[in-house]
CSV table of C-alpha atoms and ligand atoms in Angstrom, one decimal:
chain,number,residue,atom,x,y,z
A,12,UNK,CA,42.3,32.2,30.3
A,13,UNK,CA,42.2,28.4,31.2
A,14,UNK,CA,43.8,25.8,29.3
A,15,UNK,CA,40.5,23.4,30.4
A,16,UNK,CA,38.7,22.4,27.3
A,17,UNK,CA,35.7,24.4,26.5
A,18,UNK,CA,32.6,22.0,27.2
A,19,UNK,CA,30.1,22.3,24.1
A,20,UNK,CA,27.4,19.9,23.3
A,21,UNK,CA,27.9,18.1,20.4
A,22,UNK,CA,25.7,16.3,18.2
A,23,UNK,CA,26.7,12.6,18.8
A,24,UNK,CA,26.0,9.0,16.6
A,25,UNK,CA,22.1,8.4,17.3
A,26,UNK,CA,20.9,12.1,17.7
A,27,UNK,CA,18.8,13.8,15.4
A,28,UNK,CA,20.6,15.7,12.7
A,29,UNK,CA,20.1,19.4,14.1
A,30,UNK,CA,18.1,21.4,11.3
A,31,UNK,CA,18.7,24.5,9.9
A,32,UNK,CA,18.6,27.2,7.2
A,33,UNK,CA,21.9,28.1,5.4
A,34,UNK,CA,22.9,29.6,2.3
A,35,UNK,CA,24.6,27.2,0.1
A,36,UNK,CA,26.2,27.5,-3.6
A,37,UNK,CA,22.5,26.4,-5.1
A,38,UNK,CA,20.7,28.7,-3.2
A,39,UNK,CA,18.9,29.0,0.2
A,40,UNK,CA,17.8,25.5,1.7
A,41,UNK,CA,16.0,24.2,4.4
A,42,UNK,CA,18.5,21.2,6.1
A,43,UNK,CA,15.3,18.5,6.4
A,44,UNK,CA,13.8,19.6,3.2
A,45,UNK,CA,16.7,19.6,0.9
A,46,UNK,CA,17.5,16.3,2.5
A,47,UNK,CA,14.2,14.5,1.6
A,48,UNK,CA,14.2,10.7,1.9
A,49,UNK,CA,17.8,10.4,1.0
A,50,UNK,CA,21.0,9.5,3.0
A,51,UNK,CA,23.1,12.4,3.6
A,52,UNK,CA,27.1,13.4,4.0
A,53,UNK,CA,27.6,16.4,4.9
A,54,UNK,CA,31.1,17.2,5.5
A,55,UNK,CA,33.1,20.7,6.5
A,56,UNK,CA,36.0,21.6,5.2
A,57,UNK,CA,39.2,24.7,6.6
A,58,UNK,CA,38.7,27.1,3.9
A,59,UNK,CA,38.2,27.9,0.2
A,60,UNK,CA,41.4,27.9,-2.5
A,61,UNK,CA,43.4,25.8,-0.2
A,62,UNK,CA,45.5,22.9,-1.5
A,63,UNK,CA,43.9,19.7,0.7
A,64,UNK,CA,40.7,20.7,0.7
A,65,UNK,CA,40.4,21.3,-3.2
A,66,UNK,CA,41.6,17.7,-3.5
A,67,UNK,CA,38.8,16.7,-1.1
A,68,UNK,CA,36.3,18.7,-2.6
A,69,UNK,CA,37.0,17.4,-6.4
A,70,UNK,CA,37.2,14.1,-4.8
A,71,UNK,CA,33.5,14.3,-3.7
A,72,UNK,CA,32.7,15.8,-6.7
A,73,UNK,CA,34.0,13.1,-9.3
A,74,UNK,CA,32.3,10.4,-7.2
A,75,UNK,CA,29.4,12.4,-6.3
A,76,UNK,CA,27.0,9.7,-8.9
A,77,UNK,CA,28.4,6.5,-7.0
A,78,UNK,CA,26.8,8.1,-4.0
A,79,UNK,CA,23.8,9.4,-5.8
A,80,UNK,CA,23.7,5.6,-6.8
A,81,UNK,CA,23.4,5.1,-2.6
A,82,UNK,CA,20.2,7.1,-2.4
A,83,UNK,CA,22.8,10.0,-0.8
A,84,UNK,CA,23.3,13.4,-1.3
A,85,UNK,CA,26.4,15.3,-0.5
A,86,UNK,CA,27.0,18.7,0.9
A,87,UNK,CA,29.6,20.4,1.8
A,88,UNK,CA,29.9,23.2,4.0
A,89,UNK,CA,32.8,26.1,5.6
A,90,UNK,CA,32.8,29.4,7.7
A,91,UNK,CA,33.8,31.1,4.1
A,92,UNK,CA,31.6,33.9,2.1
A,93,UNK,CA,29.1,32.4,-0.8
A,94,UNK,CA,31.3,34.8,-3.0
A,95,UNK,CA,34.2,32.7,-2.1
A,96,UNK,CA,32.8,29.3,-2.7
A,97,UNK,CA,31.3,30.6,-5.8
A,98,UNK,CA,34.9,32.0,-7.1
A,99,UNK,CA,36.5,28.9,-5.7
A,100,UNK,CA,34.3,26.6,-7.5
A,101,UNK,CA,35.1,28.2,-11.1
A,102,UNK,CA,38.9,28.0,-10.2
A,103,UNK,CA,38.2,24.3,-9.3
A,104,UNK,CA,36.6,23.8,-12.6
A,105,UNK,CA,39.7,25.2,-14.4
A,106,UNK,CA,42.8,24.0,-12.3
A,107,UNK,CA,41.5,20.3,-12.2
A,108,UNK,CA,38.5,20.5,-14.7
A,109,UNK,CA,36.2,19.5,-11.9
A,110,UNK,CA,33.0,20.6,-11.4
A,111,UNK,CA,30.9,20.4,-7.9
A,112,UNK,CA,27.4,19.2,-8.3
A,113,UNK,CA,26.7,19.4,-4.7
A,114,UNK,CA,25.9,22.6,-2.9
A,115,UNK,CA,28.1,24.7,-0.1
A,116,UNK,CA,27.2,25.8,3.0
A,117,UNK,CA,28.7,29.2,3.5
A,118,UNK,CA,28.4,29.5,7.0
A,119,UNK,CA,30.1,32.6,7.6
A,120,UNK,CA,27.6,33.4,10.7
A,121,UNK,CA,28.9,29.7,11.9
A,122,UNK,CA,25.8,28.9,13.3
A,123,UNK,CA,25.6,25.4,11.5
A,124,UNK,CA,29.3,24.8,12.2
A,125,UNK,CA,28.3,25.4,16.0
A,126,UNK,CA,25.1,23.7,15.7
A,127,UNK,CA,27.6,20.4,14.5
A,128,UNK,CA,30.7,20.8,16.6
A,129,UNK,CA,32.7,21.3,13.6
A,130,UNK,CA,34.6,24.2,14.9
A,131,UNK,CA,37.6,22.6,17.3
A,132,UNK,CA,39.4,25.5,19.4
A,133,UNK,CA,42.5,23.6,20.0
A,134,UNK,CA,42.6,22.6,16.2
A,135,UNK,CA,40.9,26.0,14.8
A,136,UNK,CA,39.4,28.6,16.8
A,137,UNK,CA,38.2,30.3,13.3
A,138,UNK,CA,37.5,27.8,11.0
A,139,UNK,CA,36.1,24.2,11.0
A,140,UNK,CA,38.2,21.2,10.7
A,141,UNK,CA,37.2,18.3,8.6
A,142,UNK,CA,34.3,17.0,10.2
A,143,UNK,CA,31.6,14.6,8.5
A,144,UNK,CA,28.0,13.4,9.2
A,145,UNK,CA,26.5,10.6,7.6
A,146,UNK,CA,22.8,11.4,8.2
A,147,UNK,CA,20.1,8.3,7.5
A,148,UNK,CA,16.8,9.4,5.9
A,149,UNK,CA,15.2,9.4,9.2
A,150,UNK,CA,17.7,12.2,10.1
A,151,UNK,CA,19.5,10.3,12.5
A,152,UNK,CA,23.3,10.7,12.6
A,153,UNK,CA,25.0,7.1,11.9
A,154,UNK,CA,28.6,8.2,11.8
A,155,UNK,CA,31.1,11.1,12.8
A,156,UNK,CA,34.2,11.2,11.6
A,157,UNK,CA,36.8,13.9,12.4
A,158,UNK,CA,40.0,14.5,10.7
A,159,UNK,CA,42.7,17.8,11.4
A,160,UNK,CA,43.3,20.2,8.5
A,161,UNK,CA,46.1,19.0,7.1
A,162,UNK,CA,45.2,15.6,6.7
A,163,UNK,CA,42.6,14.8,3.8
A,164,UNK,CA,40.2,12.2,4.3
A,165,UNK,CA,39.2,9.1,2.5
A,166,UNK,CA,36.1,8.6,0.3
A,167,UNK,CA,36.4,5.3,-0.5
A,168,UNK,CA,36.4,4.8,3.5
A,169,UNK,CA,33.2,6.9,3.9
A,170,UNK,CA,31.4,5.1,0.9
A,171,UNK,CA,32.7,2.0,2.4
A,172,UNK,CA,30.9,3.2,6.1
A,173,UNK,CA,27.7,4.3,3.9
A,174,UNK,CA,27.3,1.1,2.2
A,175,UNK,CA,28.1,-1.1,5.5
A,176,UNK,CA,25.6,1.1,7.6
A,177,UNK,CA,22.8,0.6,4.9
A,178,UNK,CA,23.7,-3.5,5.0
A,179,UNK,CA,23.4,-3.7,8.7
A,180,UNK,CA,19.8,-1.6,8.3
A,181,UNK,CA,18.4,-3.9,5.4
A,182,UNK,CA,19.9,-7.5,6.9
A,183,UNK,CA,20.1,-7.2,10.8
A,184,UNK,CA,23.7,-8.0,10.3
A,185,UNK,CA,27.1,-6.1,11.8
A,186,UNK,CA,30.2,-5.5,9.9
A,187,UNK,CA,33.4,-6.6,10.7
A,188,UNK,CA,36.8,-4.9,11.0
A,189,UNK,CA,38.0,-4.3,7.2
A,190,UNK,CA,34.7,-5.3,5.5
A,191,UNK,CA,34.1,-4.6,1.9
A,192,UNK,CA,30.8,-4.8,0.0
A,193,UNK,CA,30.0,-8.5,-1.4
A,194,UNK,CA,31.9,-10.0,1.8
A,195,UNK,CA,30.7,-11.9,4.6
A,196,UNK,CA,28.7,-10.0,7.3
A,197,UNK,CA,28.8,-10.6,11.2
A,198,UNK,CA,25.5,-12.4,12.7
A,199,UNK,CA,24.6,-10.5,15.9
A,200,UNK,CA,25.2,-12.2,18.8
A,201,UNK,CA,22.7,-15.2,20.6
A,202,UNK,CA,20.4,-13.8,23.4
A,203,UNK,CA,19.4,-17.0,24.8
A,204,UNK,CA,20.2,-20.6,25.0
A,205,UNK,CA,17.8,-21.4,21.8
A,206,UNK,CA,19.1,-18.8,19.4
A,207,UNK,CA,23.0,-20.0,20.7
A,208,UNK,CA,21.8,-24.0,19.6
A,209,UNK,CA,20.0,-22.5,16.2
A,210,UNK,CA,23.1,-21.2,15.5
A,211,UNK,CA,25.6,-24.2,16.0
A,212,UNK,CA,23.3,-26.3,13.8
A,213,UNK,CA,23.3,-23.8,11.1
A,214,UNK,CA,25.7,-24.9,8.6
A,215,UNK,CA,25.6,-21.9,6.2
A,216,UNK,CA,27.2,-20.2,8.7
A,217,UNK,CA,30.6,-19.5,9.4
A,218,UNK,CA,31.5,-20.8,13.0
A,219,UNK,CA,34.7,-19.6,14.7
A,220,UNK,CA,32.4,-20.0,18.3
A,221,UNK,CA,29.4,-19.4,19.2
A,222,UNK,CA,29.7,-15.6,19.5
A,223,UNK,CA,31.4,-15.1,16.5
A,224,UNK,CA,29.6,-16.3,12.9
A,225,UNK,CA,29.8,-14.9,9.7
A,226,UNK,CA,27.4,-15.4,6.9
A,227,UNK,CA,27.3,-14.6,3.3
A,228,UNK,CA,24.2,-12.1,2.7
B,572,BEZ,C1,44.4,22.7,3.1
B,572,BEZ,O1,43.3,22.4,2.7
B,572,BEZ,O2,45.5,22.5,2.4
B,572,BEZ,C2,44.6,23.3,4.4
B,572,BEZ,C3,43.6,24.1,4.9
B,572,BEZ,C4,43.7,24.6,6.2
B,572,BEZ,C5,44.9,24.4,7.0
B,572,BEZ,C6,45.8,23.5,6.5
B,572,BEZ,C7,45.7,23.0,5.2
């Protein structure tokens, strides 16, 4: 066998969210249906009744109305059996008196963890690693992020992401490196010699040069 890795197309930031039916801890759901008009994250996790990923999971769980609060729904999703994630939910609810209001994928055919990329040979060959989509209402993908399994991943960094992608959307604005709600926001960059004067006369702004401006929104 070759050690070349195996070239599969994966969904990348900008591409539809590939649709789909699946199974899933509240029942049978159409991907674009059960989404709606909302903002989704949907992220995969290793397996069921394993230590990081119950941290994860309750972590999603606690904070679930903060992004309910974002117009986003979560969902989770893993190659295990809906009698697994149903068990493993109960033993969540009484080991860390957690309960998950979002549904679970169980994708034990793994024909959505294919259809994602979320299974990573050289990682996994059987079971997904800890991939996440943040999916705008359009069903565009806006972000992918990908972590190993034995590294848990951080929700206050993919709220942060949700809230700074929704920003740029509603103010034609960009982000910077570290940015935090309620901060200053990047302006885009001038096109032409008119927009670069507009800006150098603009004294709300921010001016480190002409390429780089910050503004409060
Ligand atoms: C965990 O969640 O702890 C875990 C799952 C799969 C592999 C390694 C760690």
């Amino acid at each position: 066998m070759s050690d070349e890795p195996s070239i599969q197309s994966l969904p990348r930031i900008g591409d539809p969210a590939p649709d789909f039916t699946a199974v899933t801890t509240q029942g049978e759901i159409k991907f674009s249906e059960w989404q709606g008009d909302s903002w989704t994250v949907m992220f995969s996790h290793p397996a069921d009744f394993t230590p990081v990923c119950s941290t994860e999971l309750t972590e999603f769980g606690k904070r679930s109305k903060e992004f309910a609060e974002l117009n986003t729904k979560l969902i989770g999703i893993s190659v295990d059996s809906i009698h697994s994630h149903l068990a493993w939910e109960q033993n969540l609810q009484q080991i860390l008196d957690v309960k998950l209001p979002y549904p679970m994928i169980a994708d034990s055919t793994r024909a959505v963890s294919e259809l994602y990329g979320m299974i990573h040979p050289g990682e996994s060959a059987t079971v997904t690693v800890r991939a996440l989509f943040i999916i705008d209402p359009k069903r565009k993908i806006r972000t992918i992020i990908y972590y190993p399994l034995n590294v848990g991943r951080n929700v206050d960094e993919v709220k942060r992401a949700l809230i700074a992608l929704q920003t740029t959307d509603a103010n034609g604005v960009a982000c910077p490196v570290n940015w935090q709600p309620g901060e200053k926001v990047i302006v885009p960059p001038p096109k032409t010699d008119k927009e670069v004067e507009e800006r150098l006369s603009n004294d709300s702004y921010e001016k480190l040069d002409f390429y780089l401006c910050k503004k409060e929104l």
